[in-house]
């Protein structure tokens, strides 16, 4: 396996975080062809990350949300999301961050998700996951253990796409990576995503898996990131959590007819 300097990656993320904080509450959004928002922060941060990755790992591929596509059939591919939660960023909401994930033959190998406004840096490498310097580990829970204050992270379109019958609360955070990382830290029982792409999840899935979590489709099949490394969105909703917990949660979530 390749040697990754996680401290160097964290330094990149904090550099990008400075850019994002400077533009927070100032950036204006434009609409891309898929009607999703993009700001000057997205473009500037992706440019920085592409420059850093290309200089440090010239033989690796890169795929980014803002149109970067370079050698994505390589053994190692970096997936970049310069602002995960752009709509929240534009609206002045605090839950957004910068995501970078490294996949080895389509399997998450290392990842970082940095939230500049809270200075929370989630990172994983060598099957070890951390929030800043605190190790992360999640544990399965049975349905009998769930309480009304437990919560499930859901997408913003859940009211249109899903039927959820869950004893606890649901929260839409506005950032797919943040939702998965809150699962990895043991705050959320699970996270549901719709329309997920590789740059949305590559960094945070590395954290979740290293913390002991898994991702499945709502039908119960294992989620394979390699299937979307070309930038396609997953058509079926995805569910992330501890092994066992996701299976129990799956029984309470259905796609609307």
PDB file of C-alpha atoms in Angstrom:
ATOM      1  CA  UNK A   1       0.000   0.000   0.000  1.00  0.00           C
ATOM      2  CA  UNK A   2       1.062   3.582  -0.585  1.00  0.00           C
ATOM      3  CA  UNK A   3       2.352   5.683   2.282  1.00  0.00           C
ATOM      4  CA  UNK A   4      -0.043   8.570   2.991  1.00  0.00           C
ATOM      5  CA  UNK A   5       1.009  11.482   5.189  1.00  0.00           C
ATOM      6  CA  UNK A   6      -2.242  12.191   6.997  1.00  0.00           C
ATOM      7  CA  UNK A   7      -0.803  15.288   8.656  1.00  0.00           C
ATOM      8  CA  UNK A   8      -0.062  16.718   5.230  1.00  0.00           C
ATOM      9  CA  UNK A   9      -3.641  16.042   4.126  1.00  0.00           C
ATOM     10  CA  UNK A  10      -4.971  17.712   7.259  1.00  0.00           C
ATOM     11  CA  UNK A  11      -2.820  20.757   6.476  1.00  0.00           C
ATOM     12  CA  UNK A  12      -4.351  20.912   2.994  1.00  0.00           C
ATOM     13  CA  UNK A  13      -7.830  20.802   4.491  1.00  0.00           C
ATOM     14  CA  UNK A  14      -7.117  23.600   6.947  1.00  0.00           C
ATOM     15  CA  UNK A  15      -5.685  25.707   4.118  1.00  0.00           C
ATOM     16  CA  UNK A  16      -8.909  25.149   2.183  1.00  0.00           C
ATOM     17  CA  UNK A  17     -10.895  25.833   5.339  1.00  0.00           C
ATOM     18  CA  UNK A  18      -9.345  29.304   5.534  1.00  0.00           C
ATOM     19  CA  UNK A  19     -10.543  29.981   1.985  1.00  0.00           C
ATOM     20  CA  UNK A  20     -14.039  28.731   2.811  1.00  0.00           C
ATOM     21  CA  UNK A  21     -14.339  30.769   6.004  1.00  0.00           C
ATOM     22  CA  UNK A  22     -13.263  33.907   4.158  1.00  0.00           C
ATOM     23  CA  UNK A  23     -16.026  33.412   1.584  1.00  0.00           C
ATOM     24  CA  UNK A  24     -18.710  32.159   3.985  1.00  0.00           C
ATOM     25  CA  UNK A  25     -21.754  34.465   3.898  1.00  0.00           C
ATOM     26  CA  UNK A  26     -20.194  36.280   0.934  1.00  0.00           C
ATOM     27  CA  UNK A  27     -20.210  33.754  -1.906  1.00  0.00           C
ATOM     28  CA  UNK A  28     -22.934  33.883  -4.528  1.00  0.00           C
ATOM     29  CA  UNK A  29     -24.317  30.687  -5.950  1.00  0.00           C
ATOM     30  CA  UNK A  30     -24.770  29.883  -9.599  1.00  0.00           C
ATOM     31  CA  UNK A  31     -26.577  26.864 -10.997  1.00  0.00           C
ATOM     32  CA  UNK A  32     -24.846  23.979 -12.735  1.00  0.00           C
ATOM     33  CA  UNK A  33     -26.445  21.931 -15.497  1.00  0.00           C
ATOM     34  CA  UNK A  34     -27.959  19.568 -12.904  1.00  0.00           C
ATOM     35  CA  UNK A  35     -29.434  22.610 -11.077  1.00  0.00           C
ATOM     36  CA  UNK A  36     -27.185  22.109  -8.045  1.00  0.00           C
ATOM     37  CA  UNK A  37     -25.488  25.234  -6.623  1.00  0.00           C
ATOM     38  CA  UNK A  38     -21.826  26.116  -7.093  1.00  0.00           C
ATOM     39  CA  UNK A  39     -19.894  29.033  -5.618  1.00  0.00           C
ATOM     40  CA  UNK A  40     -16.468  30.557  -6.052  1.00  0.00           C
ATOM     41  CA  UNK A  41     -15.471  28.702  -2.881  1.00  0.00           C
ATOM     42  CA  UNK A  42     -16.225  25.335  -4.513  1.00  0.00           C
ATOM     43  CA  UNK A  43     -14.162  26.211  -7.565  1.00  0.00           C
ATOM     44  CA  UNK A  44     -11.228  27.718  -5.662  1.00  0.00           C
ATOM     45  CA  UNK A  45     -10.957  24.872  -3.154  1.00  0.00           C
ATOM     46  CA  UNK A  46     -11.166  22.146  -5.771  1.00  0.00           C
ATOM     47  CA  UNK A  47      -8.391  23.914  -7.700  1.00  0.00           C
ATOM     48  CA  UNK A  48      -6.190  23.938  -4.585  1.00  0.00           C
ATOM     49  CA  UNK A  49      -6.816  20.270  -3.839  1.00  0.00           C
ATOM     50  CA  UNK A  50      -6.188  19.201  -7.429  1.00  0.00           C
ATOM     51  CA  UNK A  51      -2.890  21.111  -7.411  1.00  0.00           C
ATOM     52  CA  UNK A  52      -1.817  19.515  -4.119  1.00  0.00           C
ATOM     53  CA  UNK A  53      -2.784  15.962  -5.102  1.00  0.00           C
ATOM     54  CA  UNK A  54      -1.257  16.237  -8.585  1.00  0.00           C
ATOM     55  CA  UNK A  55       2.046  17.522  -7.208  1.00  0.00           C
ATOM     56  CA  UNK A  56       2.251  14.941  -4.418  1.00  0.00           C
ATOM     57  CA  UNK A  57       0.747  11.909  -6.175  1.00  0.00           C
ATOM     58  CA  UNK A  58       1.219  12.448  -9.935  1.00  0.00           C
ATOM     59  CA  UNK A  59       0.314   8.870 -10.860  1.00  0.00           C
ATOM     60  CA  UNK A  60      -3.058   8.938  -9.121  1.00  0.00           C
ATOM     61  CA  UNK A  61      -6.442   9.665 -10.642  1.00  0.00           C
ATOM     62  CA  UNK A  62      -8.747  12.441  -9.458  1.00  0.00           C
ATOM     63  CA  UNK A  63     -12.493  12.988  -9.643  1.00  0.00           C
ATOM     64  CA  UNK A  64     -14.033  16.143  -8.223  1.00  0.00           C
ATOM     65  CA  UNK A  65     -17.505  17.560  -7.978  1.00  0.00           C
ATOM     66  CA  UNK A  66     -16.578  20.637 -10.000  1.00  0.00           C
ATOM     67  CA  UNK A  67     -15.777  18.806 -13.236  1.00  0.00           C
ATOM     68  CA  UNK A  68     -12.284  17.467 -12.463  1.00  0.00           C
ATOM     69  CA  UNK A  69     -11.793  14.112 -14.189  1.00  0.00           C
ATOM     70  CA  UNK A  70      -8.280  12.727 -14.448  1.00  0.00           C
ATOM     71  CA  UNK A  71      -7.196   9.093 -14.936  1.00  0.00           C
ATOM     72  CA  UNK A  72     -10.077   7.638 -12.918  1.00  0.00           C
ATOM     73  CA  UNK A  73      -9.165   4.099 -14.014  1.00  0.00           C
ATOM     74  CA  UNK A  74      -5.917   4.267 -12.031  1.00  0.00           C
ATOM     75  CA  UNK A  75      -5.281   1.967  -9.071  1.00  0.00           C
ATOM     76  CA  UNK A  76      -5.537   4.969  -6.719  1.00  0.00           C
ATOM     77  CA  UNK A  77      -8.185   7.649  -7.239  1.00  0.00           C
ATOM     78  CA  UNK A  78      -8.888  10.726  -5.120  1.00  0.00           C
ATOM     79  CA  UNK A  79     -12.502  11.920  -4.813  1.00  0.00           C
ATOM     80  CA  UNK A  80     -12.863  15.598  -3.930  1.00  0.00           C
ATOM     81  CA  UNK A  81     -15.831  17.570  -2.678  1.00  0.00           C
ATOM     82  CA  UNK A  82     -14.645  21.148  -2.116  1.00  0.00           C
ATOM     83  CA  UNK A  83     -17.794  22.166  -0.238  1.00  0.00           C
ATOM     84  CA  UNK A  84     -20.037  19.301   0.814  1.00  0.00           C
ATOM     85  CA  UNK A  85     -23.219  21.116   1.739  1.00  0.00           C
ATOM     86  CA  UNK A  86     -23.009  24.003  -0.714  1.00  0.00           C
ATOM     87  CA  UNK A  87     -26.672  24.934  -0.225  1.00  0.00           C
ATOM     88  CA  UNK A  88     -26.081  25.230   3.526  1.00  0.00           C
ATOM     89  CA  UNK A  89     -22.916  27.226   2.875  1.00  0.00           C
ATOM     90  CA  UNK A  90     -24.828  29.678   0.682  1.00  0.00           C
ATOM     91  CA  UNK A  91     -27.695  29.926   3.185  1.00  0.00           C
ATOM     92  CA  UNK A  92     -25.339  30.794   6.038  1.00  0.00           C
ATOM     93  CA  UNK A  93     -25.938  27.500   7.859  1.00  0.00           C
ATOM     94  CA  UNK A  94     -23.003  25.945   9.746  1.00  0.00           C
ATOM     95  CA  UNK A  95     -23.109  22.282   8.681  1.00  0.00           C
ATOM     96  CA  UNK A  96     -20.825  21.967   5.661  1.00  0.00           C
ATOM     97  CA  UNK A  97     -17.269  20.917   5.090  1.00  0.00           C
ATOM     98  CA  UNK A  98     -14.459  19.851   2.788  1.00  0.00           C
ATOM     99  CA  UNK A  99     -14.141  16.200   1.853  1.00  0.00           C
ATOM    100  CA  UNK A 100     -11.277  14.254   0.325  1.00  0.00           C
ATOM    101  CA  UNK A 101     -11.132  10.486  -0.012  1.00  0.00           C
ATOM    102  CA  UNK A 102      -8.611   8.092  -1.503  1.00  0.00           C
ATOM    103  CA  UNK A 103      -9.879   4.887  -3.081  1.00  0.00           C
ATOM    104  CA  UNK A 104      -7.679   1.890  -3.802  1.00  0.00           C
ATOM    105  CA  UNK A 105      -9.222  -0.149  -6.615  1.00  0.00           C
ATOM    106  CA  UNK A 106     -12.564   1.360  -5.724  1.00  0.00           C
ATOM    107  CA  UNK A 107     -12.320   0.653  -1.983  1.00  0.00           C
ATOM    108  CA  UNK A 108     -12.027   3.589   0.454  1.00  0.00           C
ATOM    109  CA  UNK A 109      -8.505   3.586   1.853  1.00  0.00           C
ATOM    110  CA  UNK A 110      -8.104   6.991   3.521  1.00  0.00           C
ATOM    111  CA  UNK A 111     -10.336   9.979   4.008  1.00  0.00           C
ATOM    112  CA  UNK A 112     -10.785  13.336   5.690  1.00  0.00           C
ATOM    113  CA  UNK A 113     -13.835  15.497   6.273  1.00  0.00           C
ATOM    114  CA  UNK A 114     -13.070  18.914   7.745  1.00  0.00           C
ATOM    115  CA  UNK A 115     -15.747  21.277   9.104  1.00  0.00           C
ATOM    116  CA  UNK A 116     -14.098  24.728   9.262  1.00  0.00           C
ATOM    117  CA  UNK A 117     -16.698  26.475  11.416  1.00  0.00           C
ATOM    118  CA  UNK A 118     -16.413  23.922  14.236  1.00  0.00           C
ATOM    119  CA  UNK A 119     -12.784  22.952  13.527  1.00  0.00           C
ATOM    120  CA  UNK A 120     -13.823  19.294  13.545  1.00  0.00           C
ATOM    121  CA  UNK A 121     -11.525  17.138  11.444  1.00  0.00           C
ATOM    122  CA  UNK A 122     -12.659  13.557  10.876  1.00  0.00           C
ATOM    123  CA  UNK A 123      -9.987  11.349   9.360  1.00  0.00           C
ATOM    124  CA  UNK A 124      -9.182   7.716   8.767  1.00  0.00           C
ATOM    125  CA  UNK A 125      -6.280   5.633   7.527  1.00  0.00           C
ATOM    126  CA  UNK A 126      -5.040   2.083   8.145  1.00  0.00           C
ATOM    127  CA  UNK A 127      -8.458   1.105   9.563  1.00  0.00           C
ATOM    128  CA  UNK A 128      -8.183   3.730  12.301  1.00  0.00           C
ATOM    129  CA  UNK A 129     -10.702   6.569  12.582  1.00  0.00           C
ATOM    130  CA  UNK A 130     -10.419   9.808  14.525  1.00  0.00           C
ATOM    131  CA  UNK A 131     -12.226  13.050  15.297  1.00  0.00           C
ATOM    132  CA  UNK A 132      -9.269  15.394  15.634  1.00  0.00           C
ATOM    133  CA  UNK A 133      -7.141  13.237  17.988  1.00  0.00           C
ATOM    134  CA  UNK A 134      -9.957  11.191  19.555  1.00  0.00           C
ATOM    135  CA  UNK A 135     -10.364   7.607  18.268  1.00  0.00           C
ATOM    136  CA  UNK A 136     -13.798   6.751  16.879  1.00  0.00           C
ATOM    137  CA  UNK A 137     -15.623   3.459  17.252  1.00  0.00           C
ATOM    138  CA  UNK A 138     -19.328   2.690  16.861  1.00  0.00           C
ATOM    139  CA  UNK A 139     -21.256  -0.262  18.217  1.00  0.00           C
ATOM    140  CA  UNK A 140     -24.449  -1.980  17.072  1.00  0.00           C
ATOM    141  CA  UNK A 141     -27.683  -1.293  18.912  1.00  0.00           C
ATOM    142  CA  UNK A 142     -30.845  -3.351  18.944  1.00  0.00           C
ATOM    143  CA  UNK A 143     -34.223  -1.837  18.204  1.00  0.00           C
ATOM    144  CA  UNK A 144     -35.190  -2.456  21.842  1.00  0.00           C
ATOM    145  CA  UNK A 145     -32.444  -0.036  22.912  1.00  0.00           C
ATOM    146  CA  UNK A 146     -33.617   2.866  20.774  1.00  0.00           C
ATOM    147  CA  UNK A 147     -35.073   5.886  22.549  1.00  0.00           C
ATOM    148  CA  UNK A 148     -37.054   8.938  21.503  1.00  0.00           C
ATOM    149  CA  UNK A 149     -33.933  11.130  21.634  1.00  0.00           C
ATOM    150  CA  UNK A 150     -31.966   8.904  19.235  1.00  0.00           C
ATOM    151  CA  UNK A 151     -31.806  10.377  15.762  1.00  0.00           C
ATOM    152  CA  UNK A 152     -31.443   9.464  12.130  1.00  0.00           C
ATOM    153  CA  UNK A 153     -29.798  11.778   9.595  1.00  0.00           C
ATOM    154  CA  UNK A 154     -31.956  12.140   6.500  1.00  0.00           C
ATOM    155  CA  UNK A 155     -31.663  13.952   3.154  1.00  0.00           C
ATOM    156  CA  UNK A 156     -33.507  17.200   2.496  1.00  0.00           C
ATOM    157  CA  UNK A 157     -35.856  15.473   0.047  1.00  0.00           C
ATOM    158  CA  UNK A 158     -36.846  12.697   2.474  1.00  0.00           C
ATOM    159  CA  UNK A 159     -40.398  14.061   2.787  1.00  0.00           C
ATOM    160  CA  UNK A 160     -40.868  13.547  -0.951  1.00  0.00           C
ATOM    161  CA  UNK A 161     -39.009  10.273  -1.447  1.00  0.00           C
ATOM    162  CA  UNK A 162     -39.244   8.262   1.755  1.00  0.00           C
ATOM    163  CA  UNK A 163     -41.654   6.980   4.377  1.00  0.00           C
ATOM    164  CA  UNK A 164     -39.937   6.709   7.757  1.00  0.00           C
ATOM    165  CA  UNK A 165     -41.435   4.998  10.797  1.00  0.00           C
ATOM    166  CA  UNK A 166     -38.848   5.499  13.529  1.00  0.00           C
ATOM    167  CA  UNK A 167     -39.217   5.932  17.285  1.00  0.00           C
ATOM    168  CA  UNK A 168     -36.584   8.648  17.448  1.00  0.00           C
ATOM    169  CA  UNK A 169     -36.004  11.944  15.680  1.00  0.00           C
ATOM    170  CA  UNK A 170     -34.933  12.729  12.122  1.00  0.00           C
ATOM    171  CA  UNK A 171     -32.589  15.561  11.190  1.00  0.00           C
ATOM    172  CA  UNK A 172     -31.584  16.901   7.782  1.00  0.00           C
ATOM    173  CA  UNK A 173     -28.062  18.279   8.136  1.00  0.00           C
ATOM    174  CA  UNK A 174     -27.486  19.468   4.571  1.00  0.00           C
ATOM    175  CA  UNK A 175     -24.191  17.601   4.191  1.00  0.00           C
ATOM    176  CA  UNK A 176     -23.903  13.927   3.279  1.00  0.00           C
ATOM    177  CA  UNK A 177     -20.376  13.676   4.637  1.00  0.00           C
ATOM    178  CA  UNK A 178     -21.363  15.294   7.941  1.00  0.00           C
ATOM    179  CA  UNK A 179     -24.267  12.873   8.302  1.00  0.00           C
ATOM    180  CA  UNK A 180     -21.986   9.858   7.862  1.00  0.00           C
ATOM    181  CA  UNK A 181     -19.369  11.291  10.215  1.00  0.00           C
ATOM    182  CA  UNK A 182     -21.975  11.880  12.923  1.00  0.00           C
ATOM    183  CA  UNK A 183     -22.782   8.188  12.621  1.00  0.00           C
ATOM    184  CA  UNK A 184     -19.086   7.320  12.865  1.00  0.00           C
ATOM    185  CA  UNK A 185     -18.758   9.321  16.101  1.00  0.00           C
ATOM    186  CA  UNK A 186     -21.783   7.564  17.589  1.00  0.00           C
ATOM    187  CA  UNK A 187     -24.017  10.641  17.639  1.00  0.00           C
ATOM    188  CA  UNK A 188     -26.551   9.487  15.027  1.00  0.00           C
ATOM    189  CA  UNK A 189     -27.915   5.956  14.875  1.00  0.00           C
ATOM    190  CA  UNK A 190     -27.780   6.023  11.109  1.00  0.00           C
ATOM    191  CA  UNK A 191     -27.785   8.167   7.989  1.00  0.00           C
ATOM    192  CA  UNK A 192     -29.913   7.885   4.861  1.00  0.00           C
ATOM    193  CA  UNK A 193     -28.658   9.371   1.590  1.00  0.00           C
ATOM    194  CA  UNK A 194     -30.366   9.834  -1.753  1.00  0.00           C
ATOM    195  CA  UNK A 195     -28.620  10.655  -5.055  1.00  0.00           C
ATOM    196  CA  UNK A 196     -25.192   9.985  -3.482  1.00  0.00           C
ATOM    197  CA  UNK A 197     -22.077  10.444  -5.624  1.00  0.00           C
ATOM    198  CA  UNK A 198     -18.528   9.332  -5.006  1.00  0.00           C
ATOM    199  CA  UNK A 199     -17.293  12.781  -3.968  1.00  0.00           C
ATOM    200  CA  UNK A 200     -20.159  13.020  -1.453  1.00  0.00           C
ATOM    201  CA  UNK A 201     -19.131   9.894   0.395  1.00  0.00           C
ATOM    202  CA  UNK A 202     -15.549   8.790  -0.336  1.00  0.00           C
ATOM    203  CA  UNK A 203     -13.902  10.610   2.563  1.00  0.00           C
ATOM    204  CA  UNK A 204     -16.602   9.995   5.158  1.00  0.00           C
ATOM    205  CA  UNK A 205     -17.085   6.321   4.256  1.00  0.00           C
ATOM    206  CA  UNK A 206     -13.397   5.751   4.943  1.00  0.00           C
ATOM    207  CA  UNK A 207     -14.006   7.225   8.410  1.00  0.00           C
ATOM    208  CA  UNK A 208     -17.176   5.203   8.969  1.00  0.00           C
ATOM    209  CA  UNK A 209     -15.641   1.904   7.906  1.00  0.00           C
ATOM    210  CA  UNK A 210     -12.564   2.449  10.038  1.00  0.00           C
ATOM    211  CA  UNK A 211     -14.856   3.185  12.992  1.00  0.00           C
ATOM    212  CA  UNK A 212     -16.662  -0.125  12.437  1.00  0.00           C
ATOM    213  CA  UNK A 213     -19.641   1.001  10.368  1.00  0.00           C
ATOM    214  CA  UNK A 214     -21.091  -0.175   7.067  1.00  0.00           C
ATOM    215  CA  UNK A 215     -23.141   1.102   4.162  1.00  0.00           C
ATOM    216  CA  UNK A 216     -25.980  -0.759   2.451  1.00  0.00           C
ATOM    217  CA  UNK A 217     -28.678  -0.030  -0.082  1.00  0.00           C
ATOM    218  CA  UNK A 218     -32.222   0.224   1.172  1.00  0.00           C
ATOM    219  CA  UNK A 219     -32.792  -3.212  -0.392  1.00  0.00           C
ATOM    220  CA  UNK A 220     -30.063  -4.601   1.887  1.00  0.00           C
ATOM    221  CA  UNK A 221     -27.179  -5.085  -0.555  1.00  0.00           C
ATOM    222  CA  UNK A 222     -23.690  -3.896   0.413  1.00  0.00           C
ATOM    223  CA  UNK A 223     -22.854  -0.470  -0.986  1.00  0.00           C
ATOM    224  CA  UNK A 224     -19.903  -0.680  -3.382  1.00  0.00           C
ATOM    225  CA  UNK A 225     -18.257   2.725  -3.983  1.00  0.00           C
ATOM    226  CA  UNK A 226     -16.418   1.324  -7.018  1.00  0.00           C
ATOM    227  CA  UNK A 227     -19.749   1.261  -8.870  1.00  0.00           C
ATOM    228  CA  UNK A 228     -19.972   5.078  -8.847  1.00  0.00           C
ATOM    229  CA  UNK A 229     -16.317   6.029  -9.235  1.00  0.00           C
ATOM    230  CA  UNK A 230     -17.169   7.472 -12.660  1.00  0.00           C
ATOM    231  CA  UNK A 231     -19.317  10.176 -11.072  1.00  0.00           C
ATOM    232  CA  UNK A 232     -22.757   8.645 -11.476  1.00  0.00           C
ATOM    233  CA  UNK A 233     -25.238   9.054  -8.614  1.00  0.00           C
ATOM    234  CA  UNK A 234     -26.629   6.029  -6.825  1.00  0.00           C
ATOM    235  CA  UNK A 235     -30.257   5.606  -7.798  1.00  0.00           C
ATOM    236  CA  UNK A 236     -31.312   3.686  -4.698  1.00  0.00           C
ATOM    237  CA  UNK A 237     -31.254   5.298  -1.234  1.00  0.00           C
ATOM    238  CA  UNK A 238     -28.298   4.305   0.927  1.00  0.00           C
ATOM    239  CA  UNK A 239     -28.225   3.634   4.659  1.00  0.00           C
ATOM    240  CA  UNK A 240     -25.148   3.928   6.880  1.00  0.00           C
ATOM    241  CA  UNK A 241     -24.640   2.769  10.451  1.00  0.00           C
ATOM    242  CA  UNK A 242     -23.259   0.056  12.677  1.00  0.00           C
ATOM    243  CA  UNK A 243     -23.620  -3.553  11.495  1.00  0.00           C
ATOM    244  CA  UNK A 244     -26.955  -4.859  12.690  1.00  0.00           C
ATOM    245  CA  UNK A 245     -28.276  -1.380  13.391  1.00  0.00           C
ATOM    246  CA  UNK A 246     -28.614  -0.643   9.668  1.00  0.00           C
ATOM    247  CA  UNK A 247     -30.595  -3.853   9.177  1.00  0.00           C
ATOM    248  CA  UNK A 248     -32.979  -2.877  11.959  1.00  0.00           C
ATOM    249  CA  UNK A 249     -33.333   0.671  10.626  1.00  0.00           C
ATOM    250  CA  UNK A 250     -33.975  -0.603   7.120  1.00  0.00           C
ATOM    251  CA  UNK A 251     -37.256  -2.128   8.272  1.00  0.00           C
ATOM    252  CA  UNK A 252     -38.504   1.351   9.166  1.00  0.00           C
ATOM    253  CA  UNK A 253     -37.674   3.142   5.896  1.00  0.00           C
ATOM    254  CA  UNK A 254     -39.490   2.734   2.606  1.00  0.00           C
ATOM    255  CA  UNK A 255     -39.391   4.454  -0.753  1.00  0.00           C
ATOM    256  CA  UNK A 256     -42.624   6.293  -1.513  1.00  0.00           C
ATOM    257  CA  UNK A 257     -44.624   4.813  -4.344  1.00  0.00           C
TER     258      UNK A 257
END
